[in-house]
Every structure is written in structure tokens, then in C-alpha cells.
CSV table of C-alpha atoms and ligand atoms in Angstrom, one decimal:
chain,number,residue,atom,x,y,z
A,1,UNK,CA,0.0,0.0,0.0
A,2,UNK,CA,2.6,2.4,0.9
A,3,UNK,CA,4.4,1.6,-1.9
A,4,UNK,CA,1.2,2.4,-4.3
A,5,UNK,CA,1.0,6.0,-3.0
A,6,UNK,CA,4.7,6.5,-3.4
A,7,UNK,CA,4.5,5.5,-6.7
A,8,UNK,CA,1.2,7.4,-7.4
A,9,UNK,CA,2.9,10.7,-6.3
A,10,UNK,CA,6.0,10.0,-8.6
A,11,UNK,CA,3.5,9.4,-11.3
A,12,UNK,CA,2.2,12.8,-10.9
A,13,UNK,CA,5.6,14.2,-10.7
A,14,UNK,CA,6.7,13.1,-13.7
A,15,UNK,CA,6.1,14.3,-17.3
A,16,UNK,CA,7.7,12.3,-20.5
A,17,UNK,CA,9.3,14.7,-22.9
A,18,UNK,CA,7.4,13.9,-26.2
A,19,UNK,CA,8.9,14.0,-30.1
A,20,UNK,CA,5.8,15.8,-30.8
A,21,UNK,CA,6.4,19.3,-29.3
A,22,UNK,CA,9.0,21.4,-27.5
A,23,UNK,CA,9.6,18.9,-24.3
A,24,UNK,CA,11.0,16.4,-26.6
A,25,UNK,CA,13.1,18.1,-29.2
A,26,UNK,CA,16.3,20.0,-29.5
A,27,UNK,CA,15.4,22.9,-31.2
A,28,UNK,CA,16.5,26.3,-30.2
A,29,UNK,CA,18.3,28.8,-30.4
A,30,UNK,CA,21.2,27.0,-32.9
A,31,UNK,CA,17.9,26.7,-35.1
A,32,UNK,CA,16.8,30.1,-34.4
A,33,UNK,CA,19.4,31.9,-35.5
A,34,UNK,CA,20.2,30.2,-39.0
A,35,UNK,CA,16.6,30.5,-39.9
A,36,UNK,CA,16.8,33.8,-39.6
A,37,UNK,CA,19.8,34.2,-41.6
A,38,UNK,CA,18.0,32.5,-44.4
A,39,UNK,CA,14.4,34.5,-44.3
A,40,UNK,CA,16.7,37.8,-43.9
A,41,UNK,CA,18.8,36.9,-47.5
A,42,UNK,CA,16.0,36.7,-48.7
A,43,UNK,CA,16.8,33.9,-51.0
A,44,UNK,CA,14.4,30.7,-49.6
A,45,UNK,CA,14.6,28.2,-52.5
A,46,UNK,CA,17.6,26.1,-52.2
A,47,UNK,CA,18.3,26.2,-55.8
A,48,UNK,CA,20.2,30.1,-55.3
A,49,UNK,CA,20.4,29.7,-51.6
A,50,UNK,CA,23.3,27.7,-49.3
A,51,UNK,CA,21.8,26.5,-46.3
A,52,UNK,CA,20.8,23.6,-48.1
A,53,UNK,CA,24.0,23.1,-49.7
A,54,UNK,CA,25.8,23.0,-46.4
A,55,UNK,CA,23.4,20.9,-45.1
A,56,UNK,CA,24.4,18.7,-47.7
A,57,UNK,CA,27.9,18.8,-47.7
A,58,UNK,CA,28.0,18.3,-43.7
A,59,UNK,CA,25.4,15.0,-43.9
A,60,UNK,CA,27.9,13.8,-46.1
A,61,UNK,CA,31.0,14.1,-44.0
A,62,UNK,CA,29.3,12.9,-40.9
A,63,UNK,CA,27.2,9.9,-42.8
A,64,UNK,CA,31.1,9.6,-44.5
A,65,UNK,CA,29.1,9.2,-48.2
A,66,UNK,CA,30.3,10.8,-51.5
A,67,UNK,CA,27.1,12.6,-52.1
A,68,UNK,CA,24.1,13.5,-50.3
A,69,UNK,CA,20.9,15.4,-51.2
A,70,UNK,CA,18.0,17.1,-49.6
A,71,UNK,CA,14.7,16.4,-50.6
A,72,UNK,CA,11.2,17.4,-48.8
A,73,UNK,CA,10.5,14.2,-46.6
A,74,UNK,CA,11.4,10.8,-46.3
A,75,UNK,CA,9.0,9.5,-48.6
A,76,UNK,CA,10.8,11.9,-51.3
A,77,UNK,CA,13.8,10.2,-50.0
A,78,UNK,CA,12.5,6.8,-50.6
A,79,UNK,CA,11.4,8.0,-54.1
A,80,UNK,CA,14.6,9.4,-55.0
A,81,UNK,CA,15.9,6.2,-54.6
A,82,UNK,CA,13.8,3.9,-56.6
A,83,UNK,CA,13.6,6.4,-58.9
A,84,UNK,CA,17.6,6.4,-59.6
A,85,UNK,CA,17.5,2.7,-59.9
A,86,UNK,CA,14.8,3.2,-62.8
A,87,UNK,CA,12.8,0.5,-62.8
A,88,UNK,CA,10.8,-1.2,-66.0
A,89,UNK,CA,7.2,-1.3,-65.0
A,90,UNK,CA,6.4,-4.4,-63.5
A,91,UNK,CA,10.0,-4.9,-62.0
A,92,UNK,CA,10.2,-6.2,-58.7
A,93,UNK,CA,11.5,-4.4,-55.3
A,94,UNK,CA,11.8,-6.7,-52.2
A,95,UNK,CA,11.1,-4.9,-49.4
A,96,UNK,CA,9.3,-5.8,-46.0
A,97,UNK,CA,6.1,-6.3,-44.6
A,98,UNK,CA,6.7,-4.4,-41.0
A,99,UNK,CA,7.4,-0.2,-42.4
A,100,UNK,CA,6.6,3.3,-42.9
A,101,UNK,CA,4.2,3.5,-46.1
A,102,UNK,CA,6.5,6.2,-46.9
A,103,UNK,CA,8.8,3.2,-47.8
A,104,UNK,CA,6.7,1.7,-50.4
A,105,UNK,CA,4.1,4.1,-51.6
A,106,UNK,CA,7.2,5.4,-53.9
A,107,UNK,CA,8.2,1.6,-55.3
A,108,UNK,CA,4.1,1.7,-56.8
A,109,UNK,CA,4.3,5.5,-58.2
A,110,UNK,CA,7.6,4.0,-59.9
A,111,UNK,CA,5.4,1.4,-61.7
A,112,UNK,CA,7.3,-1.2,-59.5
A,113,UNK,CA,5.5,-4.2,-57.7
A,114,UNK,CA,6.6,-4.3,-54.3
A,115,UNK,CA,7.2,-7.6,-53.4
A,116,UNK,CA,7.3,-8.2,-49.3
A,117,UNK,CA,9.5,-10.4,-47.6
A,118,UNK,CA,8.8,-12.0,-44.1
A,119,UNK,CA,10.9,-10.9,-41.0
A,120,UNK,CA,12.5,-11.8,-38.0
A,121,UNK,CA,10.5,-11.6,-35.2
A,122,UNK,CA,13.8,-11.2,-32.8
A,123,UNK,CA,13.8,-7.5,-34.5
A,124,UNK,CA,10.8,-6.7,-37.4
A,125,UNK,CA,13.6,-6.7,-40.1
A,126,UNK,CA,14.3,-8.2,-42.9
A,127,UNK,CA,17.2,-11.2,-43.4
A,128,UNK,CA,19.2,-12.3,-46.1
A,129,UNK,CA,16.7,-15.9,-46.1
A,130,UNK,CA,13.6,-14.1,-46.1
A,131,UNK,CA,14.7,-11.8,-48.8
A,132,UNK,CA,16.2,-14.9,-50.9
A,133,UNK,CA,12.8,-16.6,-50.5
A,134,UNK,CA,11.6,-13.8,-52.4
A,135,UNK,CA,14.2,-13.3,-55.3
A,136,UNK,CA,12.8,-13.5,-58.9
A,137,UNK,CA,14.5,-13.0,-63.1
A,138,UNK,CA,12.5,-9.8,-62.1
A,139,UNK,CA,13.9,-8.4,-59.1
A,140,UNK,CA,15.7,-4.8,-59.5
A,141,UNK,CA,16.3,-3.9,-56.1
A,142,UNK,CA,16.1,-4.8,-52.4
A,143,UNK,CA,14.8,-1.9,-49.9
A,144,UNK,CA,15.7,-2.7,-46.5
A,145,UNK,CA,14.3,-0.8,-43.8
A,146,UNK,CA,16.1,-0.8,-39.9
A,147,UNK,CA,13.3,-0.6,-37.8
A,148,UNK,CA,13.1,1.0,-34.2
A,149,UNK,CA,16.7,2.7,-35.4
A,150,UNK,CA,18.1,-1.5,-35.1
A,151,UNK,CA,20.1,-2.4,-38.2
A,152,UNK,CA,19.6,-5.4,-40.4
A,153,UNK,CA,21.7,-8.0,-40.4
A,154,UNK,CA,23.7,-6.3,-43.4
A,155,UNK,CA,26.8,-8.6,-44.0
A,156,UNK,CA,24.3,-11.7,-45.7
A,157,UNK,CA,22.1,-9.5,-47.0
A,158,UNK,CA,25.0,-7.4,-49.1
A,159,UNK,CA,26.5,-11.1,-49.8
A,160,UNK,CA,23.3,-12.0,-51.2
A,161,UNK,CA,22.7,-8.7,-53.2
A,162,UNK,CA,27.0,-8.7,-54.6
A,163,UNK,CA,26.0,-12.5,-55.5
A,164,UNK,CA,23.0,-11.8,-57.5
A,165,UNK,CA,24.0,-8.6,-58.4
A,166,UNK,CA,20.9,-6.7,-57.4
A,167,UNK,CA,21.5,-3.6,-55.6
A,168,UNK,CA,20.5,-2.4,-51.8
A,169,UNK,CA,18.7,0.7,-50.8
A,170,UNK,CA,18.9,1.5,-47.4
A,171,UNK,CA,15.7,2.9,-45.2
A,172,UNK,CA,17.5,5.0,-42.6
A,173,UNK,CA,14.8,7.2,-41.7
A,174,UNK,CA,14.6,5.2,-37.9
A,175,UNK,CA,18.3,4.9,-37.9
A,176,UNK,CA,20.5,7.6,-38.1
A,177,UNK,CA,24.3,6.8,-37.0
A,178,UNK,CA,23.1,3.3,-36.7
A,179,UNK,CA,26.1,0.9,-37.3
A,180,UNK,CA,25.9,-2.6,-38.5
A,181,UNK,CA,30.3,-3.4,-37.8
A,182,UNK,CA,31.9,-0.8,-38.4
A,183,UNK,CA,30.1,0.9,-41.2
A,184,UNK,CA,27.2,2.9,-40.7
A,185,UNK,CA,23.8,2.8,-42.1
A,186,UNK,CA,23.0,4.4,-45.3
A,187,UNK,CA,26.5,3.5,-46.6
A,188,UNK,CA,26.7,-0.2,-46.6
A,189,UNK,CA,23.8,-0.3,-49.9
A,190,UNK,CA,23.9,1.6,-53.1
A,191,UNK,CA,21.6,4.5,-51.4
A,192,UNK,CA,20.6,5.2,-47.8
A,193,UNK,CA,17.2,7.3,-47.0
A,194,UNK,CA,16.5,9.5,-43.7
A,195,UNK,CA,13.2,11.2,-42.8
A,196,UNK,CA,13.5,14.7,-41.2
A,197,UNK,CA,10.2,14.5,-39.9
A,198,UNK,CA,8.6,16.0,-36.9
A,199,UNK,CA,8.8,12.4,-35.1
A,200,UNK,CA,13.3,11.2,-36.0
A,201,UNK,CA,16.0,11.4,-34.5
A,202,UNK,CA,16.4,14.9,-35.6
A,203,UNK,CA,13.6,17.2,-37.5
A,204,UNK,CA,13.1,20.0,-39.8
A,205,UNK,CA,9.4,19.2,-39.6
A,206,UNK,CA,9.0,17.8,-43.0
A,207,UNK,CA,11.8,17.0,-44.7
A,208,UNK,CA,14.4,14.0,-46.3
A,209,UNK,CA,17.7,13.6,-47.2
A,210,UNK,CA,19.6,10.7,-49.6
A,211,UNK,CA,23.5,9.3,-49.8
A,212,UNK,CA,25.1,7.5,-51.9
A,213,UNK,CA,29.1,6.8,-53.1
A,214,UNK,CA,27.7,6.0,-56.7
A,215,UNK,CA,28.0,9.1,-59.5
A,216,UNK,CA,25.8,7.8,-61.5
A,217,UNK,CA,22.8,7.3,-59.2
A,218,UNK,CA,23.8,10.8,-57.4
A,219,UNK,CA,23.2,12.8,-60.4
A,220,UNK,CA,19.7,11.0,-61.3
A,221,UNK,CA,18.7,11.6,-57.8
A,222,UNK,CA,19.8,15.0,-58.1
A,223,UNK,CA,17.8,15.3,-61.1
A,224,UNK,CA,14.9,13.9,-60.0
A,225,UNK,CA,14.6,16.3,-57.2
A,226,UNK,CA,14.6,18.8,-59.6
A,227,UNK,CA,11.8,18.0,-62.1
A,228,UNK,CA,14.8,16.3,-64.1
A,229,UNK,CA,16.2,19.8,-65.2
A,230,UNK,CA,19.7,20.3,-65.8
A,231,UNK,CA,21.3,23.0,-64.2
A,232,UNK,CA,24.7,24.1,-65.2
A,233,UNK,CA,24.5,21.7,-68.1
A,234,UNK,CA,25.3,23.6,-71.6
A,235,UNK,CA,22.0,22.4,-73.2
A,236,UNK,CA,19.6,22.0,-70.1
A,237,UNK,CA,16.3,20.5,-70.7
A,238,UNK,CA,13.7,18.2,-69.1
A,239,UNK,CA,15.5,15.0,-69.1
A,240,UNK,CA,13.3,12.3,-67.9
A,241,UNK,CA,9.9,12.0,-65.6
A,242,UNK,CA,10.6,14.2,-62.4
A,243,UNK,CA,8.6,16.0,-59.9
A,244,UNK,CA,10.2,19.2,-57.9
A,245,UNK,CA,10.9,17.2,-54.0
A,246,UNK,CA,13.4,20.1,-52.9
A,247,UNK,CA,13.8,21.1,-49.6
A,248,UNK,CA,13.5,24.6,-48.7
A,249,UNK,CA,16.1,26.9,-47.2
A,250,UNK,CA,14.2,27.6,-44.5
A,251,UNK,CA,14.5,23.7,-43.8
A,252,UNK,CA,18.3,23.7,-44.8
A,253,UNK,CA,19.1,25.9,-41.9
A,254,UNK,CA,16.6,23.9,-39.3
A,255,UNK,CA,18.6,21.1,-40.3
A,256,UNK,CA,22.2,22.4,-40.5
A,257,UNK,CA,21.4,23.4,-36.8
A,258,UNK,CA,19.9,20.3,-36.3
A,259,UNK,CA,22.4,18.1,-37.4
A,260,UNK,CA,25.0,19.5,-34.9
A,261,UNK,CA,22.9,18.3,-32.0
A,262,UNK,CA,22.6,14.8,-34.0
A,263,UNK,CA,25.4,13.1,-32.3
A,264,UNK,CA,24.8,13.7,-28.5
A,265,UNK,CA,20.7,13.0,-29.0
A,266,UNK,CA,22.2,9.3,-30.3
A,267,UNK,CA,24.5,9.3,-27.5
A,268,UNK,CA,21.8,9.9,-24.9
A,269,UNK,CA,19.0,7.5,-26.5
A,270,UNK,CA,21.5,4.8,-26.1
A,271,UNK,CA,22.8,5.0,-22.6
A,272,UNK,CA,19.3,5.6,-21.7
A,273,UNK,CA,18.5,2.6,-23.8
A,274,UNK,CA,21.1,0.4,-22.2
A,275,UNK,CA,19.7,1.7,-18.3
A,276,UNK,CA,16.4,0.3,-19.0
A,277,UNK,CA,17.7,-3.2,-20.9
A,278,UNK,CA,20.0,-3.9,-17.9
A,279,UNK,CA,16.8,-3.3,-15.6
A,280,UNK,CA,14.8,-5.2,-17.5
A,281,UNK,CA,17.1,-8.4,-17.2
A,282,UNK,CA,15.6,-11.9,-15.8
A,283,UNK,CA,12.3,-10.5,-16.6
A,284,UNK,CA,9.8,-13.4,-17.0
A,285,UNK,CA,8.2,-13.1,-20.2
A,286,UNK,CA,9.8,-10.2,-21.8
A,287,UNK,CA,12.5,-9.8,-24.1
A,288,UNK,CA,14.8,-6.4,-24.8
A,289,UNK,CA,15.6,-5.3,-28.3
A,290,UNK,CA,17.6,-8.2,-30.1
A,291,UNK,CA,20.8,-6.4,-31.9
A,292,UNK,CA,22.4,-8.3,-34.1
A,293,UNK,CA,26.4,-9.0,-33.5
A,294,UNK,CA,28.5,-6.2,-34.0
A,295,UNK,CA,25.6,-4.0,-35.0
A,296,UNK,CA,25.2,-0.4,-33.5
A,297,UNK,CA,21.2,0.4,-32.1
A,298,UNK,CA,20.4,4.1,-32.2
A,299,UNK,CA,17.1,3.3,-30.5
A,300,UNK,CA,14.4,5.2,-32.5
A,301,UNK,CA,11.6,3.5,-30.3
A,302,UNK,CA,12.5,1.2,-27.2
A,303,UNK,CA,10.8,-2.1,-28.6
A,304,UNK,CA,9.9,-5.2,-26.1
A,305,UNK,CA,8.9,-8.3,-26.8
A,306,UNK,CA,6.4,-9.8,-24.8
A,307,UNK,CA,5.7,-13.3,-24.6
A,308,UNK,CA,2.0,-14.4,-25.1
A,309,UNK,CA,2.4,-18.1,-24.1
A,310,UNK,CA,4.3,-16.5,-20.6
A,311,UNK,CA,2.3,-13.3,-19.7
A,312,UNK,CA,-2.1,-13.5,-20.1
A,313,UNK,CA,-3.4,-11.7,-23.0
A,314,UNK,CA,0.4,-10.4,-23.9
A,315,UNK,CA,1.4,-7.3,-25.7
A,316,UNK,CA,-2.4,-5.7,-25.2
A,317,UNK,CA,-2.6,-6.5,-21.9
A,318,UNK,CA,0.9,-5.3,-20.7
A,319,UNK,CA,0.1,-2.0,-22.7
A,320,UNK,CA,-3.2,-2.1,-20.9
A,321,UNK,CA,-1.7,-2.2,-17.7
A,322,UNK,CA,1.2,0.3,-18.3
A,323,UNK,CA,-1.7,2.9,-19.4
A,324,UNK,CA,-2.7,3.1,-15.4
A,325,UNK,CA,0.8,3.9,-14.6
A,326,UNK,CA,0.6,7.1,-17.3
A,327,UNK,CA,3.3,5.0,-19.5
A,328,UNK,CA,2.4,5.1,-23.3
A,329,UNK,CA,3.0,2.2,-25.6
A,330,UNK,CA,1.5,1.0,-28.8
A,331,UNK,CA,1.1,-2.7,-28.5
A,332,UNK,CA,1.9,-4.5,-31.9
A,333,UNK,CA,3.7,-1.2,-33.5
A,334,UNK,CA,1.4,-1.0,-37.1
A,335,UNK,CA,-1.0,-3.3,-35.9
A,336,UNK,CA,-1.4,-5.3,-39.4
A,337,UNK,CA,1.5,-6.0,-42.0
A,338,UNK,CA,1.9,-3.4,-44.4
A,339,UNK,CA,0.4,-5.7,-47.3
A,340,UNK,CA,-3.0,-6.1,-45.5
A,341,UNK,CA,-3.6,-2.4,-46.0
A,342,UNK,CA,-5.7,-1.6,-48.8
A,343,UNK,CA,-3.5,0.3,-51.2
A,344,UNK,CA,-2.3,-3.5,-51.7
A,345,UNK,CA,-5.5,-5.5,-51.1
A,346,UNK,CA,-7.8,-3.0,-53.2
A,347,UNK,CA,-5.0,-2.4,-55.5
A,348,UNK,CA,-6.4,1.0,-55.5
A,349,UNK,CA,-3.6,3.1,-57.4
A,350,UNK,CA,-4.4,5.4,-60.8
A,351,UNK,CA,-8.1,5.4,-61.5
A,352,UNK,CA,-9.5,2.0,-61.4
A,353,UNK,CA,-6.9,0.7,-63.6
A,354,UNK,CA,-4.8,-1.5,-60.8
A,355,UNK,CA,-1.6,-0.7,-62.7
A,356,UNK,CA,1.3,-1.4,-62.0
A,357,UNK,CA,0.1,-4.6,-60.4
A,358,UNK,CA,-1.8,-5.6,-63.5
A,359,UNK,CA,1.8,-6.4,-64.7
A,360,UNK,CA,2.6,-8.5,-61.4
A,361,UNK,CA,3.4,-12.1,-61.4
A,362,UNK,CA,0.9,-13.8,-58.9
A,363,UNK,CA,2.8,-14.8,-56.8
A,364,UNK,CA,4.6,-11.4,-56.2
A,365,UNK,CA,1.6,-10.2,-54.6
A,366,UNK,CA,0.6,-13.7,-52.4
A,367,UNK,CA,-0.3,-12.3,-49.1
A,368,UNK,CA,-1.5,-15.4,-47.8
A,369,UNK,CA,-0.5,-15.1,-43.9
A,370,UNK,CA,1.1,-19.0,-44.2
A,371,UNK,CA,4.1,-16.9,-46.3
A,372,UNK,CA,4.4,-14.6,-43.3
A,373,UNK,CA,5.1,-16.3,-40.1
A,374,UNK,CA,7.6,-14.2,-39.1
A,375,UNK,CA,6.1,-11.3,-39.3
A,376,UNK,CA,2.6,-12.5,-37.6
A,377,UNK,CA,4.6,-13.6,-34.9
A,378,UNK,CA,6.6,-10.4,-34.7
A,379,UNK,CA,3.6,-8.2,-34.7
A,380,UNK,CA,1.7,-10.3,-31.8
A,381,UNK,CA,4.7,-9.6,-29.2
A,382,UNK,CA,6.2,-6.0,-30.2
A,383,UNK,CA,5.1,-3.3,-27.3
A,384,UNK,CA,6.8,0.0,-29.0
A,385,UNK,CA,7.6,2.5,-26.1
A,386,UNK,CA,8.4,6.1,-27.2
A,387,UNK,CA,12.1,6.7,-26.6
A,388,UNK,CA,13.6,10.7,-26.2
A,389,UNK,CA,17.0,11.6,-25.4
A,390,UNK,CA,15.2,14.2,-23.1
A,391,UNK,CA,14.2,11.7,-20.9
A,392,UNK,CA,16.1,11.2,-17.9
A,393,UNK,CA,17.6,8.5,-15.6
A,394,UNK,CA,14.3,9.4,-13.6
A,395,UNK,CA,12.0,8.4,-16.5
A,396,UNK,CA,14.2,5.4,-17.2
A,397,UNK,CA,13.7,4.4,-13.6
A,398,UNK,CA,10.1,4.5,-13.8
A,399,UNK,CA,9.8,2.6,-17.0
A,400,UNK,CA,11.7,-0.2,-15.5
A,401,UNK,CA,9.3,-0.1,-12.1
A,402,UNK,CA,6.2,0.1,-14.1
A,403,UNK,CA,7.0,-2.6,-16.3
A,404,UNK,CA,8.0,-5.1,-13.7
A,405,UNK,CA,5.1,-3.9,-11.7
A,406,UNK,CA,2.8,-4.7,-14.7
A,407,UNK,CA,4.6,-8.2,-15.7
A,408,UNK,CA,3.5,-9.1,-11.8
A,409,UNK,CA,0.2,-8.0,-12.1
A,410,UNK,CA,-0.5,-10.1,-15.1
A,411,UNK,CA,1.6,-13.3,-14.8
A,412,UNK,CA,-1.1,-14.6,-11.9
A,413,UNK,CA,1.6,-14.5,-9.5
A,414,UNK,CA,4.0,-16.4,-10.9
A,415,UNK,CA,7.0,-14.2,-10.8
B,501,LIG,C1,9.1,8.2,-41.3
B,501,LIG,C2,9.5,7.1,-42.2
B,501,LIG,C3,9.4,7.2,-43.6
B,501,LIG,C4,8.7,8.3,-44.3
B,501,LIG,O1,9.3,9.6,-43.9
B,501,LIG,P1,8.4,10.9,-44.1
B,501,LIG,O2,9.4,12.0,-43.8
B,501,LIG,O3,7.3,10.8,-43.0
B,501,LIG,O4,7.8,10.9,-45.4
B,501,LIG,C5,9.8,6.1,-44.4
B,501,LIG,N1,10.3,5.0,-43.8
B,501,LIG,C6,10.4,4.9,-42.5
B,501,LIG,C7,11.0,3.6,-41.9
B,501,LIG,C8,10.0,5.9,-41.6
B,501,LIG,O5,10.0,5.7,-40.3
């Protein structure tokens, strides 16, 4: 009893920064003053303008890629991408079933098929089995996506895609500075996409950025940011399909602040990160994030796994629970695989015309769950807790007491 009301007056104590306003981000001053310097030239389209140039440059050095360019959001990013690999309609992207829709909407407006391939439910991600399982004469690309900020298991997977010679793009947008040895995310595939949105590691509101060591696909992502027009080029025209995806200066210098403050926001989520997985330990029931060997967690979310068979009712019911101790979660992350919304269902694209999946073969687009155990499983067990490097050892603390008070309540007194 005593112990109740101590807890309940902590409760009350104690507010969780959130990514969705001022308590949970880093912007200030840094941010203040650049934007300012950018409405004051007067110049607020990055095409004349060098916020977004620097911003460029800088992501570049610290990603350690040959190029990089800014683009309006992550789903631009994505775009970009596929969009540089060019493919034929019809062709085939593998990609995975447990994502941001901002990572496949773009394959579709490509007139690609995305084609999903089951995950691991140790981490949501993709493996270089599941993706092998998927592999056709038509596959043009591989898009990988590192969930929660937890890198794929990249070495196989690049084996796989070197062996069949079918390139990787990376879906950074949860990962920045993520590592997987010693290379970091974004670099290990041809391209690597990050999301500047409100809700990432680091935010300009809206906004995207691409890398890539390859020339060739640099300059058609280039292009497509820019409605395919050739600046500088001595005969400039329209080359190719394009839309305008560029990010304004205004973002540039959000950013350019923004990405100063990258580092140290990584630094904290992950200490933090490792504070509540060492309290955590011996739990019954519950598992902390899996990271594969030598790989580098940058902890976008804080993702359990609980253990249906274990704890009554499982992931609901420990979110349940948590709720009454004013601790947020979302219990099975996207609550159905990304192929059972109806975009892919429906096939409900252009009109009523179905394309481009009126060029897929049938079994590109088999959802049956049988071909998804993986990802069943991994959506039954995930409890996704918000994660901050605002929050404190205090927060961390509380977590840990609130989730081992909750395991108790629901394991009928087994533990
Ligand atoms: C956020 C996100 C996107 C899309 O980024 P937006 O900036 O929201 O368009 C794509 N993929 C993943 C994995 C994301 O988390």
C-alpha cells in the first residue's frame, strides 16, 4: 500500500518529454538563429540559396558518403531512390512487410511491384533468407528498412545482393548513425534514406535527405529532385519523368542546426536505452531489443517483446496495464502487415486501372499469412515504447518499475 501511494505521487511528478512538441526536441536557439539568416537573404529556395547546400555537404562528411541530397520528406527520400535505380514497370523491389508507407508508396508511383518479404521476429527486419525466399528474373532492387533505429543483419544481405547482383537501398529514416560493424547505415547499400520528420531522431518538420558513393545514381537523384532539369548543363532540358521534392532553405538551416545536435541526441537514447535493458534483465516473459552481432542500435523507439504463451493476454494486456501507470505504448507497432492495407489489397492506385500490379506475377503479390510467419509472430509480441533523449535517468527508472510492476500483475503470480 505504501508503496502504491509513493509511486502514485511520482506518477504525478513526472512528465515524458514527447517527439511531438518542444519537451522532446532539441530545437532552439542553434535553429533560431540560422533560420533567420535564411528569411533575412531573402533567397528561400535552395536552388540560389546555401543552407541547403551545407546541409548537404555536412550529412555527407558525418554519414562519410560521396554525395548527399535534400529532398522534402522521407518518402521523397525513398522516391529518390527507386527512382535512380529506374525501374521497367512491372519490375520487382523486395522490401518488407513491417514499415513506414512512406517506404513503399514510392516503389508503386515507380510502376514497380513491391514484393514483401517476411521478417524476423527477434527484430521486425528483414534477413538475407527471407529476402532470398523472395528473389525472382524480375527483381531490381532490395529496400531494406532498420526498424526502431536496429540495423539489419547487413553482411548476408549485401553477400546475397553482390552474388545476385541486385542492388540495396537503405531505409535509414529510424536509424540515423546506426552501425551494423563498423560501417554505418546508409552506406553499406547503393543508397541510404533518412526522414527529417517531426517524429526522427532529428527534424526540420517535413523534410528528407539521400547518400550514396555511386555518381551515376547521385546525379539521377539529383535530377529527380529537380523536375529532371539540368542545371549548369550547356544544353539544359527536361530529361526524364521528375517532380520538384526540394527542400526549402528555411528547412536547410533547421537542419544544418539540427544536425549539430545529431550526435549527443544518439548518444543519450542509447545510454538511456542500455539503463532500461540492464533493468529489464531476468524479466519473465519479456525480451529487450535483439541487436544483431557487431551492429550499432540508435534506438528510434524502445521495442519489447512480450511473450504471449508467458504473460495472459500479452502485448495488449501489458500495454493495458502500463496505461494506469501514465506509461504510453502501442502494442503490436502497425497493428497489421503493411500488405493487408488496402492500397495493396484493393490495389487501388491510378483510376480503377490496378496498374502497376496488372503487370505482377501472382505470386509477387501472395499475401496469404502462411508466407508470413515471421512477421505474424513479430507483430503479436512488439510493445513500442516512445524513446527521447530528453528523458532522464528518472523516466528510465520509472519505466523499468512500471513494467515489472505490470509483468507481476499479469503473470497470476508467478513471478
Ligand atoms: C518516417 C518514415 C518514412 C517516411 O518519412 P516521411 O518523412 O514521413 O515521409 C519512411 N520510412 C520509415 C521507416 C519511416 O520511419
Amino acid at each position: 500500500m505504501a508503496q502504491a501511494i509513493i509511486r502514485e505521487s511520482e506518477t504525478e511528478a513526472l512528465k515524458f518529454p514527447s517527439d511531438q512538441d518542444a519537451s522532446g526536441r532539441s530545437l532552439g536557439k542553434e535553429e533560431i538563429d540560422l533560420v533567420s539568416q535564411a528569411i533575412l537573404s531573402g533567397t528561400l529556395t535552395s536552388t540560389k540559396g546555401n543552407f541547403t547546400r551545407t546541409l548537404e555537404k555536412r550529412f555527407a562528411e558525418r554519414i562519410g558518403a560521396k554525395f548527399a541530397y535534400a529532398c522534402s520528406s522521407g518518402t521523397a527520400a525513398v522516391h529518390l531512390a527507386v527512382a535512380a535505380i529506374d525501374p521497367e514497370p512491372g519490375d520487382e523491389i523486395i522490401t518488407t512487410s513491417i514499415t513506414d508507407m512512406g517506404a513503399l508508396a514510392p516503389i508503386v508511383f515507380q510502376g514497380a511491384i513491391p514484393v514483401f518479404a517476411d521478417v524476423d521476429p527477434r527484430t521486425c527486419n528483414v534477413t538475407a533468407e527471407t529476402i532470398a525466399d523472395r528473389i525472382s528474373d524480375r527483381t531490381k532492387a532490395i529496400l531494406v528498412t532498420h526498424l526502431f533505429g536496429n540495423p539489419c543483419d547487413m553482411r548476408p544481405i549485401m553477400e546475397l545482393s553482390r552474388s545476385r547482383g541486385i542492388p540495396v537501398i537503405e531505409d535509414c529514416a529510424q536509424a540515423f548513425l546506426g552501425q551494423s560493424g563498423d560501417t554505418m547505415v546508409g552506406r553499406l547499400g547503393a543508397v541510404g534514406c533518412f526522414s527529417l520528420q517531426q517524429g526522427k531522431h532529428i527534424t526540420t518538420g517535413e523534410g528528407g535527405i539521400v547518400v550514396t558513393d555511386d555518381a551515376q545514381i547521385a546525379r539521377r537523384m539529383y535530377l529527380f529532385i529537380n523536375k529532371a532539369w539540368g542545371y549548369g548543363d550547356p544544353n539544359p532540358d527536361h530529361y526524364f519523368l521528375a517532380l520538384n521534392y526540394r527542400m526549402s532553405e528555411l528547412q536547410g538551416a533547421v537542419a544544418l542546426a539540427q544536425l549539430d545536435k545529431l550526435d549527443k541526441g544518439v548518444r543519450q537514447r542509447t545510454n538511456l536505452a542500455m539503463r532500461l535493458t540492464d533493468a529489464l534483465q531476468g524479466l519473465a516473459g519479456i525480451s529487450t531489443p535483439y541487436v544483431y552481432p557487431g551492429n550499432i542500435h540508435t534506438y528510434w523507439k524502445y521495442c519489447l517483446r512480450v511473450d504471449g504463451r508467458r504473460l495472459e493476454g500479452g502485448s495488449p494486456a501489458l500495454g493495458k496495464v502500463l496505461k494506469t501507470y501514465d506509461v504510453a505504448s502501442m502494442p503490436r507497432y502497425i497493428q497489421k502487415p503493411a500488405f493487408q492495407c488496402k492500397i495493396f489489397t484493393d490495389q487501388r492506385t491510378f483510376g480503377n486501372s490496378r496498374w502497376p500490379f496488372t503487370l505482377a506475377r501472382p505470386e509477387a503479390v501472395d499475401y496469404s499469412p502462411k508466407r508470413f510467419p515471421g512477421t505474424f509472430s513479430a507483430l503479436e509480441q512488439v510493445l513500442v515504447l516512445p524513446w527521447n533523449e530528453r528523458y532522464t535517468q528518472r523516466h528510465v527508472d520509472h519505466l523499468a518499475s512500471s513494467i515489472r510492476e505490470a509483468v507481476k500483475s499479469i503473470d497470476g503470480g508467478r513471478s
